[in-house]
Amino acid sequence: MLSLTTKRWTASSLRLTARGLTGTARSQLAHPAPQKDFDPIPAPAQTPDLPPFHFGAPPSSDQHEPPEFNYKDPAYKPIVYKDYSTGPSALDKAAKLFFLTEIARGMWVVLGQMFRPPYTIM
């Protein structure tokens, strides 16, 4: 007969478990990264010949309304699928593709036999 034993949690084993979770050394705790005097990521290169790009209306206009945008939503076009019910079935297409690959494999074998080095009898 099998007997099941239960582990007894004593006060010392509970202290060891708690100490393992909270007893992290001070050197292993998170600390802030050192401050650097330079930026490791360079600024993007800019072309000096181009004028700066500004959003909104030019400063000389007296408009109090928001600027108009040239973007318009494209016209809705429903997705039209090709009608496959009138053509060959998927099995017919797969059979033709399999036959084509077998023809190509047979040609590869024949060409390999034609261009192999000849046997010589001494």
Short mmCIF file of C-alpha atoms in Angstrom, two decimals:
data_model
loop_
_atom_site.label_atom_id
_atom_site.label_comp_id
_atom_site.label_asym_id
_atom_site.label_seq_id
_atom_site.Cartn_x
_atom_site.Cartn_y
_atom_site.Cartn_z
CA MET A 1 0.00 0.00 0.00
CA LEU A 2 1.27 3.45 -0.88
CA SER A 3 1.45 6.04 1.79
CA LEU A 4 1.39 9.72 1.11
CA THR A 5 3.59 11.89 3.24
CA THR A 6 3.17 15.60 3.62
CA LYS A 7 6.02 17.99 3.98
CA ARG A 8 6.02 19.85 7.24
CA TRP A 9 6.66 23.55 6.98
CA THR A 10 8.70 24.50 9.95
CA ALA A 11 9.55 28.01 11.06
CA SER A 12 13.16 27.65 9.87
CA SER A 13 12.16 26.50 6.36
CA LEU A 14 9.71 29.39 6.05
CA ARG A 15 12.43 31.83 7.09
CA LEU A 16 14.82 30.40 4.48
CA THR A 17 12.18 30.74 1.77
CA ALA A 18 11.39 34.33 2.75
CA ARG A 19 15.09 35.18 2.98
CA GLY A 20 15.68 33.78 -0.51
CA LEU A 21 13.08 36.16 -1.89
CA THR A 22 14.13 39.29 -0.01
CA GLY A 23 17.82 38.78 0.58
CA THR A 24 19.12 40.37 -2.62
CA ALA A 25 22.59 41.84 -2.31
CA ARG A 26 22.84 45.63 -2.53
CA SER A 27 25.15 45.43 -5.59
CA GLN A 28 22.50 43.46 -7.50
CA LEU A 29 19.71 46.00 -7.03
CA ALA A 30 18.75 48.33 -9.85
CA HIS A 31 20.62 51.61 -10.03
CA PRO A 32 20.40 54.59 -12.40
CA ALA A 33 22.49 54.56 -15.54
CA PRO A 34 25.49 56.92 -15.59
CA GLN A 35 24.86 60.31 -17.18
CA LYS A 36 26.70 60.93 -20.45
CA ASP A 37 27.78 64.30 -21.83
CA PHE A 38 26.99 63.36 -25.43
CA ASP A 39 23.95 62.00 -27.20
CA PRO A 40 24.61 58.46 -28.52
CA ILE A 41 21.91 58.88 -31.18
CA PRO A 42 22.99 61.46 -33.78
CA ALA A 43 20.53 63.99 -35.11
CA PRO A 44 19.13 63.21 -38.58
CA ALA A 45 20.95 64.81 -41.47
CA GLN A 46 19.05 67.71 -43.00
CA THR A 47 19.45 69.25 -46.41
CA PRO A 48 20.34 72.93 -45.95
CA ASP A 49 18.91 73.97 -49.34
CA LEU A 50 15.28 73.26 -48.43
CA PRO A 51 13.15 75.79 -46.57
CA PRO A 52 11.60 74.66 -43.28
CA PHE A 53 8.23 72.97 -43.57
CA HIS A 54 5.38 74.70 -41.74
CA PHE A 55 1.86 73.49 -41.05
CA GLY A 56 -1.19 75.69 -41.25
CA ALA A 57 -2.03 78.90 -43.03
CA PRO A 58 0.66 81.43 -43.90
CA PRO A 59 1.13 84.15 -41.26
CA SER A 60 -0.05 86.94 -43.62
CA SER A 61 -3.59 85.57 -44.03
CA ASP A 62 -6.43 86.70 -41.80
CA GLN A 63 -8.28 83.38 -41.79
CA HIS A 64 -9.91 82.30 -38.56
CA GLU A 65 -11.08 78.93 -39.86
CA PRO A 66 -8.98 75.78 -39.96
CA PRO A 67 -7.07 75.13 -43.18
CA GLU A 68 -8.58 72.79 -45.73
CA PHE A 69 -6.91 69.52 -46.50
CA ASN A 70 -6.65 67.98 -49.94
CA TYR A 71 -7.24 64.44 -48.68
CA LYS A 72 -10.48 62.75 -49.64
CA ASP A 73 -11.57 59.26 -48.77
CA PRO A 74 -11.27 56.94 -51.76
CA ALA A 75 -14.50 55.73 -53.27
CA TYR A 76 -15.73 52.47 -51.79
CA LYS A 77 -15.12 49.55 -54.13
CA PRO A 78 -16.54 46.18 -53.14
CA ILE A 79 -14.21 43.21 -53.34
CA VAL A 80 -15.12 41.14 -56.39
CA TYR A 81 -13.94 37.55 -56.45
CA LYS A 82 -13.48 35.55 -59.62
CA ASP A 83 -16.21 32.98 -60.28
CA TYR A 84 -14.48 29.60 -60.03
CA SER A 85 -17.67 27.56 -60.40
CA THR A 86 -17.55 27.54 -64.22
CA GLY A 87 -13.90 26.53 -64.71
CA PRO A 88 -11.93 23.39 -63.85
CA SER A 89 -12.05 22.09 -60.31
CA ALA A 90 -9.20 22.33 -57.84
CA LEU A 91 -8.44 18.61 -58.29
CA ASP A 92 -8.11 19.05 -62.07
CA LYS A 93 -5.70 21.94 -61.57
CA ALA A 94 -3.68 19.95 -59.02
CA ALA A 95 -3.51 16.93 -61.36
CA LYS A 96 -2.23 19.10 -64.22
CA LEU A 97 0.40 20.69 -61.97
CA PHE A 98 1.50 17.28 -60.67
CA PHE A 99 1.77 15.95 -64.23
CA LEU A 100 3.85 18.98 -65.25
CA THR A 101 6.25 18.50 -62.33
CA GLU A 102 6.61 14.79 -63.16
CA ILE A 103 7.48 15.67 -66.78
CA ALA A 104 10.12 18.14 -65.55
CA ARG A 105 11.55 15.54 -63.15
CA GLY A 106 11.73 12.93 -65.91
CA MET A 107 13.53 15.38 -68.20
CA TRP A 108 16.04 16.05 -65.40
CA VAL A 109 16.73 12.30 -65.01
CA VAL A 110 17.13 11.79 -68.78
CA LEU A 111 19.48 14.77 -69.15
CA GLY A 112 21.49 13.53 -66.18
CA GLN A 113 21.93 10.15 -67.89
CA MET A 114 22.86 11.76 -71.21
CA PHE A 115 25.60 13.97 -69.79
CA ARG A 116 27.12 11.61 -67.24
CA PRO A 117 30.71 10.50 -67.83
CA PRO A 118 30.90 7.36 -69.97
CA TYR A 119 31.97 4.00 -68.65
CA THR A 120 35.28 2.84 -70.08
CA ILE A 121 36.42 -0.76 -70.29
CA MET A 122 40.14 -1.28 -70.19
#
